[in-house]
PDB file of C-alpha atoms in Angstrom:
ATOM      1  CA  MET A   1     159.169  84.774 147.580  1.00 91.00           C
ATOM      2  CA  LYS A   2     156.259  86.812 148.579  1.00 95.00           C
ATOM      3  CA  ASN A   3     155.205  89.476 146.064  1.00 98.00           C
ATOM      4  CA  GLU A   4     152.808  91.423 148.320  1.00 98.00           C
ATOM      5  CA  LEU A   5     152.577  94.464 145.292  1.00 99.00           C
ATOM      6  CA  LYS A   6     150.897  91.530 143.509  1.00 99.00           C
ATOM      7  CA  TRP A   7     148.507  90.358 145.671  1.00 98.00           C
ATOM      8  CA  ARG A   8     147.306  94.116 146.385  1.00 99.00           C
ATOM      9  CA  LEU A   9     146.749  94.491 142.881  1.00 99.00           C
ATOM     10  CA  HIS A  10     144.794  91.584 142.972  1.00 98.00           C
ATOM     11  CA  ARG A  11     142.875  92.696 145.847  1.00 98.00           C
ATOM     12  CA  GLY A  12     142.207  95.877 143.783  1.00 98.00           C
ATOM     13  CA  GLU A  13     144.014  98.232 145.903  1.00 99.00           C
ATOM     14  CA  GLN A  14     146.015 101.544 144.974  1.00 99.00           C
ATOM     15  CA  THR A  15     149.809 101.757 144.883  1.00 99.00           C
ATOM     16  CA  VAL A  16     151.962 104.463 143.708  1.00 98.00           C
ATOM     17  CA  GLY A  17     155.443 104.423 142.376  1.00 98.00           C
ATOM     18  CA  ILE A  18     158.137 105.786 140.651  1.00 98.00           C
ATOM     19  CA  TRP A  19     160.689 105.246 137.182  1.00 98.00           C
ATOM     20  CA  ILE A  20     164.357 105.265 138.255  1.00 99.00           C
ATOM     21  CA  THR A  21     166.578 106.066 135.208  1.00 99.00           C
ATOM     22  CA  ILE A  22     169.468 107.865 137.128  1.00 98.00           C
ATOM     23  CA  PRO A  23     172.133 105.471 137.126  1.00 98.00           C
ATOM     24  CA  HIS A  24     173.729 105.919 140.674  1.00 98.00           C
ATOM     25  CA  PRO A  25     173.147 103.883 143.732  1.00 98.00           C
ATOM     26  CA  ASP A  26     172.815 107.109 146.025  1.00 98.00           C
ATOM     27  CA  VAL A  27     169.440 108.118 143.836  1.00 98.00           C
ATOM     28  CA  SER A  28     167.621 104.755 144.424  1.00 98.00           C
ATOM     29  CA  GLU A  29     168.672 104.890 147.866  1.00 98.00           C
ATOM     30  CA  ALA A  30     167.623 108.330 148.577  1.00 98.00           C
ATOM     31  CA  LEU A  31     164.286 107.865 147.267  1.00 98.00           C
ATOM     32  CA  SER A  32     163.734 104.371 148.929  1.00 98.00           C
ATOM     33  CA  THR A  33     163.392 106.965 152.084  1.00 98.00           C
ATOM     34  CA  LEU A  34     160.084 107.860 151.133  1.00 98.00           C
ATOM     35  CA  PRO A  35     156.778 105.793 150.919  1.00 98.00           C
ATOM     36  CA  PHE A  36     156.621 104.659 147.484  1.00 98.00           C
ATOM     37  CA  ASP A  37     155.355 100.872 147.081  1.00 99.00           C
ATOM     38  CA  TRP A  38     157.529 100.070 144.083  1.00 99.00           C
ATOM     39  CA  PHE A  39     160.280 101.272 141.705  1.00 99.00           C
ATOM     40  CA  VAL A  40     160.647 100.711 137.906  1.00 99.00           C
ATOM     41  CA  PHE A  41     164.153 100.625 137.185  1.00 99.00           C
ATOM     42  CA  ASP A  42     163.599 101.766 132.997  1.00 99.00           C
ATOM     43  CA  GLN A  43     165.958  99.535 130.627  1.00 99.00           C
ATOM     44  CA  GLU A  44     164.134 100.655 127.639  1.00 98.00           C
ATOM     45  CA  HIS A  45     164.359 104.370 127.827  1.00 97.00           C
ATOM     46  CA  SER A  46     167.554 104.866 129.990  1.00 98.00           C
ATOM     47  CA  PRO A  47     171.537 103.891 130.302  1.00 97.00           C
ATOM     48  CA  LEU A  48     170.456 101.127 132.680  1.00 98.00           C
ATOM     49  CA  ASP A  49     171.620  97.615 131.850  1.00 96.00           C
ATOM     50  CA  GLU A  50     171.340  94.256 134.077  1.00 95.00           C
ATOM     51  CA  GLN A  51     174.423  95.263 136.002  1.00 96.00           C
ATOM     52  CA  LEU A  52     173.722  98.943 136.851  1.00 98.00           C
ATOM     53  CA  THR A  53     169.984  97.876 137.853  1.00 98.00           C
ATOM     54  CA  GLN A  54     171.375  95.418 140.353  1.00 97.00           C
ATOM     55  CA  GLU A  55     173.855  97.588 141.991  1.00 98.00           C
ATOM     56  CA  LEU A  56     170.317 100.242 142.403  1.00 98.00           C
ATOM     57  CA  MET A  57     168.210  97.624 143.649  1.00 98.00           C
ATOM     58  CA  GLN A  58     170.677  96.546 146.497  1.00 97.00           C
ATOM     59  CA  ALA A  59     171.293 100.260 147.247  1.00 98.00           C
ATOM     60  CA  MET A  60     167.266  99.981 148.435  1.00 97.00           C
ATOM     61  CA  LYS A  61     167.867  96.607 149.977  1.00 92.00           C
ATOM     62  CA  GLY A  62     165.915  96.530 153.106  1.00 94.00           C
ATOM     63  CA  THR A  63     163.027  98.687 152.373  1.00 97.00           C
ATOM     64  CA  ARG A  64     159.321  97.746 151.381  1.00 97.00           C
ATOM     65  CA  ILE A  65     160.002  99.103 148.163  1.00 99.00           C
ATOM     66  CA  VAL A  66     158.959  96.328 145.321  1.00 99.00           C
ATOM     67  CA  PRO A  67     161.699  96.166 142.740  1.00 99.00           C
ATOM     68  CA  LEU A  68     160.192  95.865 138.977  1.00 99.00           C
ATOM     69  CA  ILE A  69     161.816  96.498 135.748  1.00 99.00           C
ATOM     70  CA  ARG A  70     160.832  97.517 132.201  1.00 99.00           C
ATOM     71  CA  VAL A  71     162.527  95.684 129.890  1.00 99.00           C
ATOM     72  CA  ALA A  72     163.677  97.067 126.363  1.00 99.00           C
ATOM     73  CA  TRP A  73     161.804  94.568 124.409  1.00 98.00           C
ATOM     74  CA  ASN A  74     159.023  91.765 124.431  1.00 99.00           C
ATOM     75  CA  ASP A  75     162.563  89.093 124.037  1.00 99.00           C
ATOM     76  CA  PRO A  76     162.770  86.044 126.675  1.00 99.00           C
ATOM     77  CA  VAL A  77     166.555  86.862 127.170  1.00 98.00           C
ATOM     78  CA  LEU A  78     165.745  90.227 128.422  1.00 98.00           C
ATOM     79  CA  ILE A  79     162.759  89.049 130.475  1.00 99.00           C
ATOM     80  CA  LYS A  80     165.025  86.299 131.724  1.00 98.00           C
ATOM     81  CA  LYS A  81     167.853  88.414 132.628  1.00 97.00           C
ATOM     82  CA  ALA A  82     165.526  91.128 134.370  1.00 98.00           C
ATOM     83  CA  LEU A  83     164.229  88.482 136.593  1.00 98.00           C
ATOM     84  CA  ASP A  84     167.129  87.011 137.490  1.00 97.00           C
ATOM     85  CA  THR A  85     168.249  90.196 138.840  1.00 96.00           C
ATOM     86  CA  GLY A  86     165.714  89.871 141.364  1.00 96.00           C
ATOM     87  CA  ALA A  87     162.815  91.943 139.978  1.00 98.00           C
ATOM     88  CA  TYR A  88     159.858  90.872 141.239  1.00 98.00           C
ATOM     89  CA  GLY A  89     158.087  91.579 138.378  1.00 99.00           C
ATOM     90  CA  VAL A  90     158.268  93.287 134.728  1.00 99.00           C
ATOM     91  CA  ILE A  91     156.778  96.053 132.834  1.00 99.00           C
ATOM     92  CA  VAL A  92     157.004  94.377 128.964  1.00 99.00           C
ATOM     93  CA  PRO A  93     156.422  97.227 126.285  1.00 98.00           C
ATOM     94  CA  TRP A  94     154.829  96.943 123.013  1.00 97.00           C
ATOM     95  CA  VAL A  95     152.218  94.361 123.759  1.00 99.00           C
ATOM     96  CA  ASN A  96     149.579  94.613 120.563  1.00 98.00           C
ATOM     97  CA  SER A  97     148.101  91.005 120.457  1.00 99.00           C
ATOM     98  CA  ARG A  98     146.890  87.839 122.628  1.00 99.00           C
ATOM     99  CA  ASP A  99     150.483  86.165 120.947  1.00 99.00           C
ATOM    100  CA  ASP A 100     152.406  88.933 122.155  1.00 99.00           C
ATOM    101  CA  ALA A 101     150.693  88.643 125.531  1.00 99.00           C
ATOM    102  CA  ILE A 102     151.338  84.876 125.935  1.00 99.00           C
ATOM    103  CA  ARG A 103     155.091  85.531 124.972  1.00 99.00           C
ATOM    104  CA  ALA A 104     155.590  87.937 127.788  1.00 99.00           C
ATOM    105  CA  VAL A 105     153.927  85.586 130.447  1.00 99.00           C
ATOM    106  CA  ARG A 106     155.831  82.386 129.151  1.00 99.00           C
ATOM    107  CA  ALA A 107     158.852  84.213 129.670  1.00 99.00           C
ATOM    108  CA  CYS A 108     158.354  84.887 133.238  1.00 99.00           C
ATOM    109  CA  ARG A 109     157.300  81.608 133.952  1.00 99.00           C
ATOM    110  CA  TYR A 110     159.485  78.038 134.537  1.00 98.00           C
ATOM    111  CA  ALA A 111     158.734  75.118 133.012  1.00 98.00           C
ATOM    112  CA  PRO A 112     156.286  73.817 132.445  1.00 97.00           C
ATOM    113  CA  GLU A 113     153.899  76.772 132.628  1.00 98.00           C
ATOM    114  CA  GLY A 114     156.621  78.717 130.876  1.00 99.00           C
ATOM    115  CA  ILE A 115     160.250  78.835 128.894  1.00 99.00           C
ATOM    116  CA  ARG A 116     161.913  80.833 131.424  1.00 98.00           C
ATOM    117  CA  GLY A 117     165.852  79.314 131.631  1.00 96.00           C
ATOM    118  CA  CYS A 118     166.258  78.172 135.083  1.00 94.00           C
ATOM    119  CA  GLY A 119     169.496  79.598 136.524  1.00 89.00           C
ATOM    120  CA  PRO A 120     169.311  80.525 139.772  1.00 84.00           C
ATOM    121  CA  ARG A 121     172.163  83.045 141.187  1.00 86.00           C
ATOM    122  CA  ARG A 122     171.144  86.495 142.782  1.00 92.00           C
ATOM    123  CA  THR A 123     167.688  85.336 143.196  1.00 94.00           C
ATOM    124  CA  ILE A 124     168.331  82.306 145.205  1.00 91.00           C
ATOM    125  CA  LEU A 125     170.444  84.210 147.763  1.00 89.00           C
ATOM    126  CA  LEU A 126     167.048  86.324 148.360  1.00 86.00           C
ATOM    127  CA  ASP A 127     165.210  83.286 148.832  1.00 91.00           C
ATOM    128  CA  PRO A 128     166.015  79.821 149.087  1.00 93.00           C
ATOM    129  CA  ASP A 129     162.500  78.723 147.935  1.00 95.00           C
ATOM    130  CA  TYR A 130     162.690  80.978 144.996  1.00 96.00           C
ATOM    131  CA  LEU A 131     162.173  78.602 142.331  1.00 95.00           C
ATOM    132  CA  LYS A 132     159.352  77.140 144.189  1.00 95.00           C
ATOM    133  CA  THR A 133     157.247  80.349 144.437  1.00 97.00           C
ATOM    134  CA  ALA A 134     158.610  82.524 141.446  1.00 98.00           C
ATOM    135  CA  ASN A 135     155.981  81.093 139.269  1.00 98.00           C
ATOM    136  CA  ARG A 136     153.235  82.110 141.648  1.00 98.00           C
ATOM    137  CA  GLU A 137     154.575  85.127 142.476  1.00 98.00           C
ATOM    138  CA  ILE A 138     156.252  87.527 139.866  1.00 99.00           C
ATOM    139  CA  LEU A 139     154.075  90.074 138.293  1.00 99.00           C
ATOM    140  CA  VAL A 140     153.727  90.731 134.919  1.00 99.00           C
ATOM    141  CA  ILE A 141     152.191  93.832 133.023  1.00 99.00           C
ATOM    142  CA  VAL A 142     152.177  94.258 129.788  1.00 99.00           C
ATOM    143  CA  GLN A 143     152.231  97.862 128.080  1.00 99.00           C
ATOM    144  CA  ILE A 144     149.386  99.528 126.078  1.00 98.00           C
ATOM    145  CA  GLU A 145     150.889 101.959 123.937  1.00 97.00           C
ATOM    146  CA  THR A 146     149.606 101.377 120.262  1.00 98.00           C
ATOM    147  CA  GLU A 147     146.159 102.055 118.720  1.00 97.00           C
ATOM    148  CA  GLU A 148     146.368  98.344 117.713  1.00 98.00           C
ATOM    149  CA  ALA A 149     146.706  97.703 121.193  1.00 99.00           C
ATOM    150  CA  VAL A 150     143.788  99.944 122.638  1.00 99.00           C
ATOM    151  CA  GLU A 151     141.811  97.778 119.382  1.00 98.00           C
ATOM    152  CA  LYS A 152     142.787  94.522 121.283  1.00 99.00           C
ATOM    153  CA  ALA A 153     142.766  95.231 124.517  1.00 99.00           C
ATOM    154  CA  GLU A 154     140.055  92.729 125.453  1.00 99.00           C
ATOM    155  CA  GLU A 155     142.118  89.854 123.968  1.00 99.00           C
ATOM    156  CA  ILE A 156     145.320  90.948 125.418  1.00 99.00           C
ATOM    157  CA  LEU A 157     144.032  91.382 129.143  1.00 99.00           C
ATOM    158  CA  SER A 158     142.017  87.970 129.228  1.00 99.00           C
ATOM    159  CA  THR A 159     145.520  86.438 128.404  1.00 99.00           C
ATOM    160  CA  GLU A 160     145.957  84.259 131.632  1.00 98.00           C
ATOM    161  CA  GLY A 161     148.980  85.118 133.883  1.00 99.00           C
ATOM    162  CA  VAL A 162     148.696  88.904 132.537  1.00 99.00           C
ATOM    163  CA  ASP A 163     148.111  90.446 136.335  1.00 99.00           C
ATOM    164  CA  ALA A 164     148.313  94.291 135.010  1.00 99.00           C
ATOM    165  CA  PHE A 165     148.426  96.792 132.228  1.00 99.00           C
ATOM    166  CA  PHE A 166     150.272 100.015 131.944  1.00 99.00           C
ATOM    167  CA  ILE A 167     148.982 102.600 129.267  1.00 97.00           C
ATOM    168  CA  GLY A 168     152.167 104.709 127.581  1.00 87.00           C
ATOM    169  CA  PRO A 169     150.529 107.723 127.052  1.00 93.00           C
ATOM    170  CA  PHE A 170     153.242 109.429 124.787  1.00 95.00           C
ATOM    171  CA  ASP A 171     153.640 106.601 122.736  1.00 95.00           C
ATOM    172  CA  LEU A 172     149.941 105.917 122.618  1.00 97.00           C
ATOM    173  CA  SER A 173     149.372 109.401 121.356  1.00 97.00           C
ATOM    174  CA  THR A 174     151.900 108.922 118.736  1.00 97.00           C
ATOM    175  CA  SER A 175     150.701 105.992 117.324  1.00 96.00           C
ATOM    176  CA  MET A 176     147.118 107.873 116.695  1.00 97.00           C
ATOM    177  CA  GLY A 177     148.824 110.305 114.709  1.00 98.00           C
ATOM    178  CA  LEU A 178     148.894 113.067 117.760  1.00 98.00           C
ATOM    179  CA  MET A 179     152.313 113.161 118.901  1.00 97.00           C
ATOM    180  CA  GLY A 180     152.353 114.121 122.646  1.00 94.00           C
ATOM    181  CA  GLN A 181     148.897 115.377 122.634  1.00 96.00           C
ATOM    182  CA  VAL A 182     148.128 113.199 125.794  1.00 94.00           C
ATOM    183  CA  THR A 183     145.054 115.539 126.315  1.00 94.00           C
ATOM    184  CA  HIS A 184     143.341 115.254 123.094  1.00 96.00           C
ATOM    185  CA  PRO A 185     139.725 113.495 123.266  1.00 96.00           C
ATOM    186  CA  LYS A 186     140.956 110.654 121.118  1.00 98.00           C
ATOM    187  CA  VAL A 187     143.821 109.933 122.957  1.00 97.00           C
ATOM    188  CA  GLN A 188     141.749 110.165 126.615  1.00 95.00           C
ATOM    189  CA  ARG A 189     138.805 107.986 125.164  1.00 97.00           C
ATOM    190  CA  ALA A 190     141.248 104.835 124.016  1.00 98.00           C
ATOM    191  CA  ILE A 191     142.620 105.432 127.529  1.00 97.00           C
ATOM    192  CA  ASN A 192     139.158 105.270 129.092  1.00 97.00           C
ATOM    193  CA  ARG A 193     138.337 102.266 126.874  1.00 98.00           C
ATOM    194  CA  VAL A 194     140.939 100.030 127.904  1.00 99.00           C
ATOM    195  CA  PHE A 195     140.765 101.363 131.635  1.00 99.00           C
ATOM    196  CA  GLU A 196     137.070  99.991 131.039  1.00 99.00           C
ATOM    197  CA  VAL A 197     138.002  96.761 129.778  1.00 99.00           C
ATOM    198  CA  GLY A 198     140.792  95.932 132.351  1.00 99.00           C
ATOM    199  CA  LYS A 199     137.868  96.602 135.241  1.00 98.00           C
ATOM    200  CA  LYS A 200     135.444  94.231 133.461  1.00 98.00           C
ATOM    201  CA  LEU A 201     138.094  91.526 133.243  1.00 99.00           C
ATOM    202  CA  GLY A 202     139.795  92.165 137.085  1.00 98.00           C
ATOM    203  CA  VAL A 203     142.984  93.358 135.475  1.00 99.00           C
ATOM    204  CA  ALA A 204     144.797  96.262 137.304  1.00 99.00           C
ATOM    205  CA  SER A 205     145.251  99.463 135.765  1.00 99.00           C
ATOM    206  CA  GLY A 206     148.098 101.453 135.379  1.00 99.00           C
ATOM    207  CA  ILE A 207     149.131 105.027 134.166  1.00 98.00           C
ATOM    208  CA  TRP A 208     151.952 107.370 134.145  1.00 95.00           C
ATOM    209  CA  CYS A 209     150.347 110.379 135.886  1.00 92.00           C
ATOM    210  CA  GLY A 210     150.425 114.116 134.340  1.00 77.00           C
ATOM    211  CA  ALA A 211     149.393 112.587 130.833  1.00 63.00           C
ATOM    212  CA  GLY A 212     146.081 114.444 131.059  1.00 71.00           C
ATOM    213  CA  MET A 213     145.302 114.115 134.778  1.00 81.00           C
ATOM    214  CA  THR A 214     147.046 114.223 138.438  1.00 90.00           C
ATOM    215  CA  LEU A 215     147.732 111.470 140.465  1.00 94.00           C
ATOM    216  CA  LYS A 216     144.909 112.690 142.866  1.00 94.00           C
ATOM    217  CA  GLU A 217     142.305 112.638 139.766  1.00 94.00           C
ATOM    218  CA  ARG A 218     143.492 109.191 138.622  1.00 95.00           C
ATOM    219  CA  LEU A 219     143.204 107.895 142.151  1.00 96.00           C
ATOM    220  CA  GLU A 220     139.893 109.161 142.202  1.00 97.00           C
ATOM    221  CA  GLN A 221     139.285 107.387 138.854  1.00 96.00           C
ATOM    222  CA  GLY A 222     139.714 104.141 140.080  1.00 98.00           C
ATOM    223  CA  TRP A 223     143.500 103.521 138.770  1.00 98.00           C
ATOM    224  CA  GLN A 224     145.954 101.043 140.934  1.00 99.00           C
ATOM    225  CA  PHE A 225     149.198 101.289 139.304  1.00 99.00           C
ATOM    226  CA  LEU A 226     150.014 104.786 139.066  1.00 98.00           C
ATOM    227  CA  ALA A 227     153.514 106.209 138.168  1.00 98.00           C
ATOM    228  CA  LEU A 228     154.114 109.771 140.149  1.00 96.00           C
ATOM    229  CA  GLY A 229     157.007 110.393 137.671  1.00 95.00           C
ATOM    230  CA  MET A 230     160.672 109.566 137.401  1.00 96.00           C
ATOM    231  CA  ASP A 231     163.621 110.606 139.215  1.00 98.00           C
ATOM    232  CA  LEU A 232     165.229 112.995 136.588  1.00 97.00           C
ATOM    233  CA  ASP A 233     161.871 114.856 136.632  1.00 94.00           C
ATOM    234  CA  PHE A 234     162.049 115.003 140.814  1.00 95.00           C
ATOM    235  CA  LEU A 235     165.814 116.241 140.530  1.00 96.00           C
ATOM    236  CA  LEU A 236     164.712 119.321 137.633  1.00 94.00           C
ATOM    237  CA  ASN A 237     161.628 120.417 139.592  1.00 92.00           C
ATOM    238  CA  GLY A 238     163.350 120.758 142.633  1.00 94.00           C
ATOM    239  CA  ALA A 239     165.992 123.049 141.055  1.00 95.00           C
ATOM    240  CA  ARG A 240     163.543 125.072 139.245  1.00 93.00           C
ATOM    241  CA  MET A 241     161.810 125.564 142.583  1.00 93.00           C
ATOM    242  CA  ALA A 242     164.612 126.575 144.226  1.00 96.00           C
ATOM    243  CA  LEU A 243     165.677 129.202 141.782  1.00 95.00           C
ATOM    244  CA  GLU A 244     162.190 130.208 141.449  1.00 92.00           C
ATOM    245  CA  GLU A 245     162.137 130.966 144.924  1.00 94.00           C
ATOM    246  CA  ALA A 246     165.377 132.636 144.925  1.00 96.00           C
ATOM    247  CA  GLY A 247     163.423 134.901 142.269  1.00 94.00           C
ATOM    248  CA  VAL A 248     165.510 133.597 139.186  1.00 95.00           C
ATOM    249  CA  THR A 249     163.131 133.704 136.238  1.00 87.00           C
ATOM    250  CA  VAL A 250     163.443 129.954 134.883  1.00 83.00           C
ATOM    251  CA  LYS A 251     162.449 129.795 131.020  1.00 78.00           C
ATOM    252  CA  LYS A 252     161.195 126.460 130.296  1.00 67.00           C
ATOM    253  CA  GLU A 253     162.374 125.712 126.537  1.00 60.00           C
TER     254      GLU A 253
END
């Protein structure tokens, strides 16, 4: 197993990907024809389960896009299932302390480095050497989305085995009592603080674009793991643009 995305991030390279939430393989297959670096299959805020995710991942097989899964919680069982599906890494939500970060990392590692159960099924079909290489190649991304996590950013991001962080601006703004106000100066200061901590520690930085800045602006700032959006947004925006080009006024509720 060779996870080129992980080592690109470690080298400081910038990458762009999207969230997959629509539970049909036609979607991941179609979007995988575009030059994205990675897909995140979202098991936290979408209908995707292990079986659906595997089917969507199979639809993009043969592309250079790296499949990742955002698990629903920092739970070793959920992380194990995600990795056994064939994901090259996980995004773990609600990491608020060093202990949370250690828990996430250990769930991604086989013994003696961690507690991941050893029951290869699909992964061994993808790579006969998977058991030898997984501990080295699996990408661990922790999600920073609360005030507590911002305050403890240094202890979280200095945890051995954490490769990158991803900021959830909407949850972060809510945690700060500013629900949805992702452009609020207080929220942007918190985002920038975590970014600077990550840069100091050599941990790759990730964020959802459109949360106060465009993809172009975040690239210019030096962010490395950039989410352009999600499949459902692209579907809606494409339909909206087609209607507007036809002269139909679309009201945004």
